[in-house]
Amino acid sequence: MAADLEPAERVQWSGKPVRRPVFELADLLMVPAMILVAGFMLWLGQSTARGVFGMIWWWGIVAIAAYNVVGRPIVRWLMLCGTTYTVTDRRILSEVKVLGLTHRQAHYFRALPPPTVVDRADGLGDVRFGEASWKRTGLHWGRVPAQLELRGIADPHAVARLVPHQY
């Protein structure tokens, strides 16, 4: 990420998530629910899915449930494995590399709310800018992430102290 630095910008910290969970708290409800949906659809499809439209609809629901049970945790884990955070004297850079694709974001300190540290029992933690919350969109409840979150990093308090509180 050195090529992404502005003139006279200095790196103060760089790191990767140390904690990379496959399953998170939200998965405690999502995974069993999707297993039940997939099981119900398999049972229902045996008796009622007739014709091309019925089979497409049936396989679509089974595919969505399978992605939520297996694919979503794997994608999350791959993203965390390929993530690098860099804190400079002006901004926070994040870079995610997954399967040869790279996504970069830059967040200037002046545009971020003050950091909040979430400690974990294992000594690692998260640094959040803004509040994460749960929100209902249509029929789906989901976690709305914080504006920026440095997840699963070592010594999160030291990283949070690098971000100036007054801009």
Short mmCIF file of C-alpha atoms in Angstrom, two decimals:
data_model
loop_
_atom_site.label_atom_id
_atom_site.label_comp_id
_atom_site.label_asym_id
_atom_site.label_seq_id
_atom_site.Cartn_x
_atom_site.Cartn_y
_atom_site.Cartn_z
CA MET A 1 0.00 0.00 0.00
CA ALA A 2 3.03 2.27 -0.01
CA ALA A 3 2.15 3.26 -3.58
CA ASP A 4 -1.22 4.61 -2.33
CA LEU A 5 0.38 7.11 0.07
CA GLU A 6 0.14 10.81 -0.58
CA PRO A 7 3.29 12.98 -0.63
CA ALA A 8 4.72 13.44 2.90
CA GLU A 9 2.20 10.94 4.36
CA ARG A 10 3.72 8.57 6.95
CA VAL A 11 2.62 5.08 7.96
CA GLN A 12 2.05 4.81 11.72
CA TRP A 13 0.73 1.24 11.87
CA SER A 14 -0.05 -1.58 9.49
CA GLY A 15 -1.55 -4.96 10.27
CA LYS A 16 -3.91 -7.77 9.38
CA PRO A 17 -6.79 -9.31 11.30
CA VAL A 18 -5.37 -11.93 13.66
CA ARG A 19 -8.80 -13.26 14.58
CA ARG A 20 -10.58 -14.70 11.53
CA PRO A 21 -13.74 -16.47 12.66
CA VAL A 22 -15.63 -18.66 10.24
CA PHE A 23 -18.82 -18.24 12.26
CA GLU A 24 -20.00 -15.12 14.10
CA LEU A 25 -22.77 -14.41 16.59
CA ALA A 26 -25.29 -13.65 13.83
CA ASP A 27 -24.70 -17.14 12.41
CA LEU A 28 -26.16 -18.73 15.56
CA LEU A 29 -29.60 -17.93 14.18
CA MET A 30 -28.90 -17.77 10.43
CA VAL A 31 -27.28 -21.18 9.97
CA PRO A 32 -29.92 -23.30 11.77
CA ALA A 33 -32.72 -21.30 10.09
CA MET A 34 -31.24 -21.85 6.64
CA ILE A 35 -30.72 -25.55 7.33
CA LEU A 36 -34.42 -25.78 8.24
CA VAL A 37 -35.39 -23.85 5.09
CA ALA A 38 -33.22 -26.08 2.89
CA GLY A 39 -34.60 -29.22 4.54
CA PHE A 40 -38.17 -28.02 4.13
CA MET A 41 -37.53 -27.13 0.48
CA LEU A 42 -36.00 -30.54 -0.20
CA TRP A 43 -39.06 -32.20 1.33
CA LEU A 44 -41.47 -29.84 -0.43
CA GLY A 45 -39.68 -30.18 -3.75
CA GLN A 46 -40.09 -33.93 -3.71
CA SER A 47 -43.85 -33.60 -3.61
CA THR A 48 -44.82 -30.33 -5.30
CA ALA A 49 -42.10 -28.98 -7.63
CA ARG A 50 -43.56 -29.72 -11.03
CA GLY A 51 -42.49 -28.29 -14.35
CA VAL A 52 -39.59 -26.04 -15.25
CA PHE A 53 -40.77 -23.05 -13.19
CA GLY A 54 -41.27 -25.17 -10.07
CA MET A 55 -37.81 -26.70 -10.36
CA ILE A 56 -36.12 -23.31 -10.96
CA TRP A 57 -37.91 -21.80 -7.95
CA TRP A 58 -37.12 -24.81 -5.78
CA TRP A 59 -33.42 -24.92 -6.71
CA GLY A 60 -33.15 -21.14 -6.25
CA ILE A 61 -34.38 -21.32 -2.66
CA VAL A 62 -32.09 -24.30 -1.92
CA ALA A 63 -29.11 -22.42 -3.44
CA ILE A 64 -29.78 -19.33 -1.31
CA ALA A 65 -30.03 -21.43 1.84
CA ALA A 66 -26.84 -23.34 0.95
CA TYR A 67 -24.96 -20.07 0.38
CA ASN A 68 -26.07 -18.73 3.78
CA VAL A 69 -25.01 -21.93 5.55
CA VAL A 70 -21.71 -22.62 3.74
CA GLY A 71 -20.77 -19.83 1.34
CA ARG A 72 -21.24 -16.75 3.51
CA PRO A 73 -18.93 -17.91 6.32
CA ILE A 74 -16.29 -18.98 3.79
CA VAL A 75 -16.45 -15.64 1.95
CA ARG A 76 -16.18 -13.77 5.28
CA TRP A 77 -13.14 -15.85 6.26
CA LEU A 78 -11.45 -15.33 2.88
CA MET A 79 -12.04 -11.58 3.12
CA LEU A 80 -10.51 -11.42 6.60
CA CYS A 81 -7.52 -13.49 5.47
CA GLY A 82 -6.88 -11.07 2.61
CA THR A 83 -7.41 -7.84 4.55
CA THR A 84 -4.65 -5.36 5.40
CA TYR A 85 -5.18 -2.19 7.43
CA THR A 86 -2.82 0.79 7.34
CA VAL A 87 -3.06 3.80 9.64
CA THR A 88 -1.17 6.87 8.44
CA ASP A 89 -0.90 10.33 9.94
CA ARG A 90 -3.92 11.44 7.83
CA ARG A 91 -6.19 8.49 7.13
CA ILE A 92 -6.93 4.78 7.42
CA LEU A 93 -6.44 2.58 4.36
CA SER A 94 -7.99 -0.85 4.01
CA GLU A 95 -7.21 -3.33 1.27
CA VAL A 96 -9.06 -6.61 0.73
CA LYS A 97 -7.74 -9.22 -1.72
CA VAL A 98 -9.96 -12.20 -2.48
CA LEU A 99 -9.45 -14.61 -5.35
CA GLY A 100 -7.28 -12.16 -7.28
CA LEU A 101 -9.68 -9.24 -6.87
CA THR A 102 -8.53 -6.21 -4.87
CA HIS A 103 -10.74 -3.61 -3.19
CA ARG A 104 -9.15 -0.53 -1.57
CA GLN A 105 -10.76 2.11 0.62
CA ALA A 106 -9.39 5.26 2.22
CA HIS A 107 -11.04 7.02 5.17
CA TYR A 108 -9.72 10.43 6.20
CA PHE A 109 -9.72 11.11 9.94
CA ARG A 110 -11.77 14.29 9.54
CA ALA A 111 -14.64 12.28 8.01
CA LEU A 112 -14.70 9.61 10.73
CA PRO A 113 -16.46 9.66 14.09
CA PRO A 114 -14.27 9.03 17.17
CA PRO A 115 -13.00 5.45 17.51
CA THR A 116 -14.52 2.91 19.87
CA VAL A 117 -12.56 -0.17 20.98
CA VAL A 118 -14.29 -3.52 21.46
CA ASP A 119 -12.10 -5.86 23.53
CA ARG A 120 -12.20 -9.63 23.11
CA ALA A 121 -11.38 -12.22 25.78
CA ASP A 122 -8.33 -13.40 23.82
CA GLY A 123 -6.63 -9.97 23.97
CA LEU A 124 -7.54 -9.04 20.43
CA GLY A 125 -10.22 -6.55 19.53
CA ASP A 126 -11.94 -4.32 17.03
CA VAL A 127 -11.64 -0.58 16.46
CA ARG A 128 -14.94 0.85 15.23
CA PHE A 129 -15.73 4.24 13.82
CA GLY A 130 -19.48 4.72 14.13
CA GLU A 131 -21.98 2.32 15.63
CA ALA A 132 -22.84 -1.12 14.31
CA SER A 133 -26.53 -1.90 14.66
CA TRP A 134 -29.23 -4.35 13.69
CA LYS A 135 -31.78 -3.16 11.16
CA ARG A 136 -34.76 -4.65 9.42
CA THR A 137 -34.90 -4.33 5.65
CA GLY A 138 -38.02 -5.93 4.23
CA LEU A 139 -38.33 -9.40 5.70
CA HIS A 140 -34.65 -9.61 6.65
CA TRP A 141 -32.96 -8.49 9.87
CA GLY A 142 -29.30 -7.84 9.36
CA ARG A 143 -26.27 -6.25 10.92
CA VAL A 144 -25.53 -2.79 9.60
CA PRO A 145 -21.78 -2.41 10.02
CA ALA A 146 -20.03 0.58 11.51
CA GLN A 147 -18.75 3.20 9.07
CA LEU A 148 -15.30 1.60 9.38
CA GLU A 149 -14.19 -1.35 11.47
CA LEU A 150 -10.69 -2.74 11.97
CA ARG A 151 -11.60 -6.30 12.96
CA GLY A 152 -9.71 -8.84 15.02
CA ILE A 153 -6.48 -6.86 15.46
CA ALA A 154 -3.82 -7.10 18.14
CA ASP A 155 -3.53 -4.20 20.61
CA PRO A 156 -6.61 -2.28 19.41
CA HIS A 157 -6.17 0.42 22.09
CA ALA A 158 -2.77 1.40 20.69
CA VAL A 159 -4.22 1.59 17.19
CA ALA A 160 -7.16 3.72 18.38
CA ARG A 161 -4.73 6.14 20.08
CA LEU A 162 -3.08 6.78 16.70
CA VAL A 163 -6.27 8.40 15.42
CA PRO A 164 -6.53 12.05 16.49
CA HIS A 165 -9.77 12.80 18.34
CA GLN A 166 -9.89 16.44 17.30
CA TYR A 167 -9.70 17.19 13.63
#
